[in-house]
Short mmCIF file of C-alpha atoms in Angstrom, two decimals:
data_model
loop_
_atom_site.label_atom_id
_atom_site.label_comp_id
_atom_site.label_asym_id
_atom_site.label_seq_id
_atom_site.Cartn_x
_atom_site.Cartn_y
_atom_site.Cartn_z
CA MET A 633 99.90 80.11 119.00
CA ASN A 634 97.24 82.79 118.83
CA LEU A 635 99.05 86.05 118.12
CA ARG A 636 95.78 87.95 118.34
CA ASP A 637 95.96 87.50 122.12
CA CYS A 638 99.19 89.56 122.06
CA ILE A 639 97.72 92.61 120.32
CA ARG A 640 96.09 95.24 122.53
CA GLU A 641 93.33 97.51 121.20
CA ILE A 642 93.46 101.13 122.33
CA PRO A 643 90.41 103.18 121.33
CA ASP A 644 90.67 106.85 120.37
CA PHE A 645 94.44 106.84 119.86
CA PRO A 646 96.09 108.89 118.48
CA LYS A 647 92.82 110.77 117.98
CA PRO A 648 89.11 110.19 118.57
CA GLY A 649 87.56 107.57 116.33
CA ILE A 650 90.81 105.65 115.69
CA LEU A 651 91.28 102.14 117.08
CA PHE A 652 95.02 101.62 117.60
CA TYR A 653 96.48 98.10 117.52
CA ASP A 654 99.36 98.03 120.00
CA ILE A 655 102.09 95.43 119.44
CA ALA A 656 103.83 96.15 122.77
CA PRO A 657 102.34 93.02 124.42
CA LEU A 658 103.69 90.91 121.54
CA LEU A 659 107.16 92.39 122.01
CA GLN A 660 106.94 91.61 125.73
CA ALA A 661 106.13 87.92 125.15
CA PRO A 662 109.36 86.23 123.96
CA ALA A 663 107.72 82.98 122.84
CA ALA A 664 105.03 84.79 120.86
CA TRP A 665 107.52 87.28 119.36
CA ASP A 666 109.82 84.43 118.32
CA TYR A 667 106.84 82.62 116.79
CA ALA A 668 105.87 85.77 114.85
CA LEU A 669 109.41 86.26 113.55
CA ASP A 670 109.60 82.62 112.49
CA ALA A 671 106.28 82.94 110.65
CA LEU A 672 107.46 86.11 108.89
CA ALA A 673 110.76 84.44 107.99
CA GLU A 674 108.82 81.56 106.44
CA ALA A 675 106.79 84.03 104.36
CA VAL A 676 109.69 86.29 103.35
CA ALA A 677 112.55 83.82 102.74
CA PRO A 678 111.11 82.41 99.46
CA LEU A 679 111.27 85.95 98.02
CA LYS A 680 115.07 85.77 98.34
CA PRO A 681 115.55 89.34 99.57
CA ASP A 682 118.93 91.02 99.70
CA VAL A 683 117.61 93.77 101.95
CA LEU A 684 114.70 94.25 104.34
CA ALA A 685 113.34 97.79 104.55
CA GLY A 686 111.67 98.75 107.83
CA VAL A 687 109.19 101.61 107.70
CA GLU A 688 109.43 104.11 110.57
CA SER A 689 109.07 103.36 113.32
CA ARG A 690 107.47 100.07 114.31
CA GLY A 691 108.60 98.57 111.01
CA PHE A 692 112.14 98.80 112.39
CA LEU A 693 111.12 96.46 115.23
CA VAL A 694 109.96 93.89 112.69
CA ALA A 695 112.57 94.26 109.96
CA ALA A 696 115.79 94.46 112.00
CA PRO A 697 115.49 91.13 113.86
CA LEU A 698 114.07 89.45 110.75
CA ALA A 699 117.06 90.66 108.69
CA LEU A 700 119.37 89.11 111.25
CA LYS A 701 117.40 85.83 111.15
CA LEU A 702 117.48 85.76 107.33
CA GLN A 703 121.05 87.09 107.07
CA THR A 704 120.06 90.02 104.86
CA GLY A 705 120.77 93.71 105.05
CA PHE A 706 118.43 96.07 106.88
CA ILE A 707 117.60 99.63 105.85
CA MET A 708 115.37 102.30 107.31
CA VAL A 709 112.63 104.20 105.53
CA ARG A 710 112.32 107.32 107.68
CA LYS A 711 110.40 110.53 107.96
CA LYS A 712 111.95 113.67 106.51
CA GLY A 713 115.08 114.92 108.23
CA LYS A 714 115.83 111.84 110.34
CA LEU A 715 118.67 110.27 108.30
CA PRO A 716 122.24 111.55 108.03
CA GLY A 717 124.07 112.08 104.77
CA THR A 718 122.58 112.43 101.31
CA THR A 719 119.00 111.21 101.12
CA VAL A 720 116.35 110.63 98.49
CA ARG A 721 112.84 111.61 99.42
CA HIS A 722 109.34 110.92 98.25
CA GLU A 723 106.29 113.05 99.04
CA TYR A 724 102.97 111.23 99.08
CA PHE A 725 99.35 111.98 99.83
CA LEU A 726 97.59 110.97 103.02
CA GLU A 727 93.90 111.12 103.78
CA TYR A 728 94.31 114.68 105.09
CA GLY A 729 97.47 116.16 103.57
CA THR A 730 100.90 114.93 102.57
CA ASP A 731 103.95 113.35 104.17
CA ILE A 732 107.57 112.78 103.16
CA ILE A 733 109.71 109.68 103.59
CA GLU A 734 113.41 109.26 102.87
CA VAL A 735 116.18 106.71 102.50
CA GLN A 736 119.90 107.27 102.31
CA ALA A 737 120.91 107.71 98.69
CA ASP A 738 123.52 104.93 98.69
CA VAL A 739 121.65 102.37 100.77
CA ILE A 740 120.63 100.05 97.91
CA GLU A 741 122.72 98.68 95.09
CA PRO A 742 120.95 98.66 91.72
CA GLY A 743 118.79 95.57 91.32
CA GLN A 744 118.89 94.46 94.96
CA ARG A 745 115.79 92.54 95.99
CA VAL A 746 113.90 94.38 98.73
CA VAL A 747 111.04 93.38 101.03
CA VAL A 748 109.19 96.18 102.83
CA LEU A 749 108.16 95.47 106.44
CA ASP A 750 105.90 97.26 108.86
CA ASP A 751 103.79 96.35 111.84
CA LEU A 752 100.44 97.18 110.23
CA LEU A 753 98.88 97.51 106.78
CA ALA A 754 95.88 99.84 106.80
CA THR A 755 95.18 101.91 103.66
CA GLY A 756 98.56 101.03 102.15
CA GLY A 757 99.60 104.64 101.54
CA THR A 758 102.89 104.55 103.41
CA ALA A 759 103.82 101.10 102.11
CA ALA A 760 103.05 102.17 98.53
CA ALA A 761 105.15 105.31 98.99
CA SER A 762 107.98 103.16 100.37
CA ILE A 763 107.82 100.91 97.31
CA THR A 764 108.00 103.92 95.00
CA LEU A 765 110.95 105.39 96.90
CA LEU A 766 112.90 102.13 97.09
CA GLU A 767 112.43 101.51 93.38
CA ARG A 768 113.54 105.07 92.65
CA VAL A 769 116.89 104.38 94.35
CA GLY A 770 117.39 101.17 92.33
CA GLY A 771 115.79 98.47 94.42
CA LYS A 772 113.50 95.77 93.11
CA VAL A 773 110.66 95.46 95.62
CA VAL A 774 109.68 91.78 95.61
CA GLY A 775 107.22 91.81 98.51
CA CYS A 776 105.77 93.39 101.62
CA ALA A 777 105.11 91.77 104.98
CA PHE A 778 103.15 92.93 108.00
CA LEU A 779 102.28 91.65 111.44
CA ILE A 780 98.70 92.93 111.14
CA GLU A 781 96.49 93.75 108.17
CA LEU A 782 93.24 95.68 108.51
CA GLY A 783 91.26 93.86 105.83
CA GLY A 784 88.41 96.32 105.59
CA LEU A 785 90.68 99.15 104.42
CA ASN A 786 91.87 97.41 101.22
CA GLY A 787 95.53 98.29 101.71
CA ARG A 788 96.66 95.48 99.42
CA GLU A 789 95.06 97.23 96.47
CA ALA A 790 97.32 100.25 96.98
CA LEU A 791 100.39 98.00 96.61
CA GLY A 792 99.59 96.90 93.07
CA ASP A 793 101.06 93.55 92.09
CA VAL A 794 103.62 93.39 94.93
CA PRO A 795 103.05 90.18 96.92
CA VAL A 796 101.80 90.80 100.48
CA SER A 797 102.03 88.60 103.57
CA SER A 798 100.45 89.34 106.92
CA LEU A 799 100.26 87.26 110.07
CA LEU A 800 96.93 88.57 111.33
CA SER A 801 93.99 89.90 109.37
CA LEU A 802 91.64 92.05 111.41
CA ASP A 803 88.43 93.69 110.21
#
């Protein structure tokens, strides 16, 4: 199955000069979505995760059904102020400024094996920040997985020695 056919390109979104890769057509095609989840399960299962961490917001769409398929826990890495209870936050640098992500303080037991999931790997900044945050709360990040990887932006380099899987590589 060619998953590339299920990804729509939207130029100049969210701002001029950006080419946005929309996964909505993939989510609307049950056979293709099931194929993608099976392929991600095949890549992630050997890492023996205890927990899958979805990065806000499209990472939730990937991680939650995959956690169910793999019978693991699912946690959310969210933007500041979106989670109830006590949270742990991490501020990180973006190309033009900073951002803050959070997880609930008690969401990971020390030493739990975590795989970070998102729809797209670009520069790797948010994924790298997620790794830092999850390790800070006691997780052992054993991998990252993405539907799409933008190869020309070298996002893998930002993730250090954490293994990375992606279903599509686009340049």
